[in-house]
């Protein structure tokens, strides 16, 4: 592939076409994945050598069984990661989606990300299908703690412990071995079934059940737009695909509206 002017004009054309689809649609929904947070300094775990799982077997630390079996080890891994994630800021790609919502052009954002950056950037209707670092909950009594208060819960063994009942506190993110929360998935399904344009941003659309959502939209007659670098299983179903940097592409779409 050549980064020459021809490629650039193709990118602009695609952004213009997506802007046109947004203008013509009555109900637009966005579905986002790890790629939208990469410009915020949060590497996609699929990126070789850079990802979260580089030196760790996720099944050993990020599995619900691992949480119950060795909670100290679980938090040894997650505690610094949460502190790091909590300090990240949204980037212009998040801001572009917030701007679309503010202009009345985007109904909701469905996200696989747990980093809460869509909310931080001002999006108000955000469906977090993998949960969020925003809160953690006691696995015994259900008490909920905002991220900012979790650090104060750790005991000398490095286990976050409930202030009410001394139960184990677990982040409200979906771990391996856990089902996705029912209510957000039902919302996501309904949004995809009733939209007429689904814009997938920064997701390889490979992880089920979220990877099934574009099919829900397509089967109900919606158009599909993809703003993602690299191939996805839905590329042939997409009316338009934008393959450049996610920030550049979404800026170009906003500019063309
Ligand atoms: Zn408790």
Coordinates of C-alpha atoms and ligand atoms in Angstrom, one line a residue:
X1 CA 0.0 0.0 0.0
X2 CA 1.2 3.5 -0.8
X3 CA 0.9 6.5 1.4
X4 CA 0.8 8.7 -1.7
X5 CA -1.8 11.4 -2.6
X6 CA -4.1 8.8 -4.2
X7 CA -4.5 6.9 -0.9
X8 CA -5.2 10.2 0.9
X9 CA -8.0 11.2 -1.5
X10 CA -9.4 7.7 -1.0
X11 CA -9.5 8.3 2.7
X12 CA -11.2 11.6 2.3
X13 CA -13.8 10.1 -0.1
X14 CA -14.6 7.4 2.4
X15 CA -14.9 10.0 5.2
X16 CA -17.3 12.0 3.0
X17 CA -19.3 9.0 2.2
X18 CA -19.7 8.1 5.9
X19 CA -20.7 11.7 6.6
X20 CA -23.4 11.3 4.0
X21 CA -24.6 8.1 5.5
X22 CA -24.8 9.8 8.9
X23 CA -26.8 12.7 7.5
X24 CA -29.2 10.4 5.7
X25 CA -29.8 8.1 8.7
X26 CA -32.5 8.5 11.3
X27 CA -30.8 6.4 14.0
X28 CA -27.1 6.0 14.2
X29 CA -25.3 3.8 16.7
X30 CA -21.5 3.4 17.3
X31 CA -19.8 0.2 18.4
X32 CA -16.3 0.7 19.7
X33 CA -13.4 -1.5 20.7
X34 CA -9.8 -1.2 21.8
X35 CA -8.6 0.7 18.7
X36 CA -10.4 3.9 19.7
X37 CA -8.4 4.1 23.0
X38 CA -4.9 3.3 21.5
X39 CA -4.3 7.1 20.8
X40 CA -5.0 7.6 24.6
X41 CA -2.0 5.4 25.3
X42 CA -3.9 2.2 26.1
X43 CA -2.4 -0.5 23.9
X44 CA -4.7 -3.0 22.2
X45 CA -3.8 -6.4 23.8
X46 CA -3.7 -7.9 20.4
X47 CA -0.7 -5.7 19.5
X48 CA 2.3 -8.0 19.6
X49 CA 4.9 -7.1 22.2
X50 CA 2.8 -4.1 23.5
X51 CA -0.3 -5.6 24.9
X52 CA -1.5 -6.2 28.4
X53 CA -0.9 -9.9 28.2
X54 CA 2.7 -9.8 27.1
X55 CA 4.2 -11.6 30.1
X56 CA 1.1 -12.9 31.6
X57 CA -1.3 -15.8 30.9
X58 CA -4.7 -14.1 31.1
X59 CA -6.3 -17.3 32.2
X60 CA -4.1 -17.3 35.2
X61 CA -4.8 -13.8 36.4
X62 CA -7.9 -12.4 34.7
X63 CA -10.2 -15.4 35.0
X64 CA -13.0 -15.4 37.5
X65 CA -11.7 -18.7 38.9
X66 CA -8.3 -17.0 39.5
X67 CA -10.0 -14.1 41.3
X68 CA -11.6 -16.6 43.7
X69 CA -8.6 -18.9 44.0
X70 CA -5.8 -16.3 44.5
X71 CA -7.3 -12.9 45.0
X72 CA -4.0 -11.3 46.1
X73 CA -2.4 -12.4 42.8
X74 CA -5.4 -11.1 40.9
X75 CA -5.1 -7.7 42.5
X76 CA -1.3 -7.7 42.2
X77 CA -1.9 -7.6 38.4
X78 CA -5.0 -5.3 38.3
X79 CA -4.1 -2.8 41.0
X80 CA -1.4 -1.0 39.0
X81 CA -3.3 -1.5 35.7
X82 CA -6.4 0.2 37.2
X83 CA -4.3 3.1 38.6
X84 CA -2.8 3.5 35.1
X85 CA -6.1 3.2 33.2
X86 CA -7.8 5.6 35.6
X87 CA -5.3 8.3 34.7
X88 CA -5.8 8.1 31.0
X89 CA -7.6 10.8 29.1
X90 CA -10.0 10.6 26.1
X91 CA -8.6 11.5 22.7
X92 CA -10.1 13.3 19.7
X93 CA -11.7 10.1 18.4
X94 CA -13.8 9.8 21.6
X95 CA -14.5 13.5 21.3
X96 CA -15.8 13.1 17.8
X97 CA -18.4 10.6 18.9
X98 CA -19.4 12.8 21.8
X99 CA -19.7 15.7 19.3
X100 CA -22.0 13.6 17.1
X101 CA -24.2 12.8 20.0
X102 CA -24.3 16.5 21.1
X103 CA -25.4 17.4 17.5
X104 CA -28.2 14.9 17.7
X105 CA -26.6 12.6 15.1
X106 CA -25.6 9.7 17.3
X107 CA -28.0 7.8 19.5
X108 CA -25.6 5.8 21.6
X109 CA -22.2 4.3 21.9
X110 CA -21.8 0.6 22.6
X111 CA -18.3 -0.2 23.8
X112 CA -16.2 -3.2 24.6
X113 CA -13.7 -0.9 26.5
X114 CA -13.6 -0.8 30.2
X115 CA -11.7 2.5 30.4
X116 CA -14.7 4.9 30.8
X117 CA -13.1 7.3 28.3
X118 CA -16.4 7.7 26.3
X119 CA -18.0 9.1 29.4
X120 CA -15.0 11.2 30.3
X121 CA -15.2 12.7 26.8
X122 CA -18.9 13.7 27.2
X123 CA -20.9 10.9 25.6
X124 CA -24.0 10.4 27.8
X125 CA -25.5 7.2 26.4
X126 CA -22.8 4.6 26.7
X127 CA -23.4 0.9 26.9
X128 CA -20.4 -0.8 28.5
X129 CA -20.9 -4.4 27.5
X130 CA -17.7 -5.6 29.2
X131 CA -18.2 -3.4 32.3
X132 CA -16.0 -0.6 33.5
X133 CA -13.3 0.3 35.9
X134 CA -15.6 3.0 37.2
X135 CA -16.8 0.8 40.1
X136 CA -15.9 -2.3 42.0
X137 CA -18.3 -4.4 44.1
X138 CA -18.2 -6.6 47.1
X139 CA -18.8 -10.2 46.1
X140 CA -20.5 -10.9 49.4
X141 CA -22.8 -8.0 50.2
X142 CA -22.8 -6.1 46.9
X143 CA -21.6 -2.8 48.3
X144 CA -20.3 -0.7 45.4
X145 CA -17.1 1.4 45.5
X146 CA -16.0 4.1 42.9
X147 CA -12.6 3.6 41.5
X148 CA -11.2 6.4 43.6
X149 CA -12.1 4.6 46.8
X150 CA -10.8 1.1 45.8
X151 CA -7.2 2.0 46.7
X152 CA -8.1 2.5 50.3
X153 CA -9.7 -1.0 50.5
X154 CA -6.5 -3.0 50.2
X155 CA -5.4 -5.1 53.2
X156 CA -1.9 -6.1 54.0
X157 CA -2.2 -9.1 51.7
X158 CA -3.0 -6.8 48.8
X159 CA -6.7 -7.9 48.6
X160 CA -9.4 -5.2 48.2
X161 CA -11.7 -5.9 51.1
X162 CA -15.2 -4.6 51.7
X163 CA -15.5 -1.9 54.4
X164 CA -19.0 -3.2 55.4
X165 CA -18.5 -7.0 55.6
X166 CA -14.8 -7.7 54.9
X167 CA -15.8 -9.7 51.7
X168 CA -13.7 -9.7 48.6
X169 CA -14.1 -6.7 46.3
X170 CA -14.1 -7.4 42.6
X171 CA -13.9 -4.8 39.7
X172 CA -17.1 -4.5 37.8
X173 CA -15.4 -5.7 34.6
X174 CA -16.2 -8.9 32.8
X175 CA -13.4 -11.4 33.5
X176 CA -12.6 -14.5 31.4
X177 CA -15.1 -17.2 32.4
X178 CA -17.9 -14.7 33.1
X179 CA -21.0 -14.0 31.1
X180 CA -21.5 -10.5 29.8
X181 CA -24.0 -8.6 31.9
X182 CA -27.5 -9.2 30.6
X183 CA -29.0 -5.7 30.8
X184 CA -26.2 -3.9 28.7
X185 CA -26.2 -6.7 26.2
X186 CA -30.0 -6.5 25.8
X187 CA -29.7 -2.7 25.3
X188 CA -26.9 -3.2 22.8
X189 CA -29.0 -5.8 20.9
X190 CA -32.0 -3.5 20.9
X191 CA -30.0 -0.5 19.6
X192 CA -28.5 -2.6 16.8
X193 CA -31.8 -4.0 15.9
X194 CA -33.5 -0.6 15.6
X195 CA -30.7 1.6 14.1
X196 CA -30.3 2.3 10.4
X197 CA -26.6 2.9 10.5
X198 CA -24.1 1.1 12.7
X199 CA -20.6 2.6 12.8
X200 CA -18.0 0.2 14.2
X201 CA -14.9 2.0 15.4
X202 CA -11.6 0.4 16.4
X203 CA -12.8 -3.1 16.8
X204 CA -11.7 -6.2 14.9
X205 CA -15.2 -7.6 15.5
X206 CA -13.9 -11.0 16.4
X207 CA -14.9 -11.4 20.0
X208 CA -18.4 -12.8 20.6
X209 CA -21.1 -12.1 21.6
X210 CA -20.3 -8.4 20.7
X211 CA -19.0 -9.6 17.3
X212 CA -22.6 -10.7 16.5
X213 CA -24.0 -7.2 16.9
X214 CA -23.2 -6.1 13.3
X215 CA -25.2 -9.1 12.1
X216 CA -28.2 -8.0 14.2
X217 CA -28.0 -4.5 12.5
X218 CA -27.6 -5.9 9.0
X219 CA -30.4 -8.5 9.4
X220 CA -32.7 -5.6 10.4
X221 CA -31.8 -3.6 7.2
X222 CA -29.2 -1.2 8.7
X223 CA -26.1 -0.1 6.9
X224 CA -22.7 -0.9 8.3
X225 CA -19.7 1.5 8.4
X226 CA -16.3 0.3 9.6
X227 CA -13.6 2.7 10.9
X228 CA -10.9 0.2 11.8
X229 CA -7.3 -0.6 10.7
X230 CA -6.9 -4.1 9.6
X231 CA -9.4 -6.7 8.4
X232 CA -12.7 -7.5 10.0
X233 CA -15.1 -10.4 9.2
X234 CA -17.6 -7.7 8.1
X235 CA -15.6 -5.9 5.6
X236 CA -17.6 -7.2 2.7
X237 CA -20.9 -6.2 4.3
X238 CA -19.8 -2.7 5.0
X239 CA -21.2 0.2 2.9
X240 CA -18.0 2.1 3.6
X241 CA -14.7 1.2 5.4
X242 CA -12.2 3.8 6.7
X243 CA -8.8 2.2 7.3
X244 CA -6.7 5.2 8.4
X245 CA -5.8 6.4 11.8
X246 CA -9.0 6.5 13.9
X247 CA -8.4 10.1 15.0
X248 CA -7.8 11.4 11.5
X249 CA -10.7 9.5 10.1
X250 CA -13.3 10.6 12.6
X251 CA -12.0 14.2 12.3
X252 CA -12.4 14.0 8.6
X253 CA -16.0 12.7 9.0
X254 CA -16.9 15.5 11.3
X255 CA -15.4 18.0 9.0
X256 CA -17.4 16.6 6.1
X257 CA -20.7 16.9 8.0
Ligands
LIG1 ZN1 -19.4 -6.5 51.6

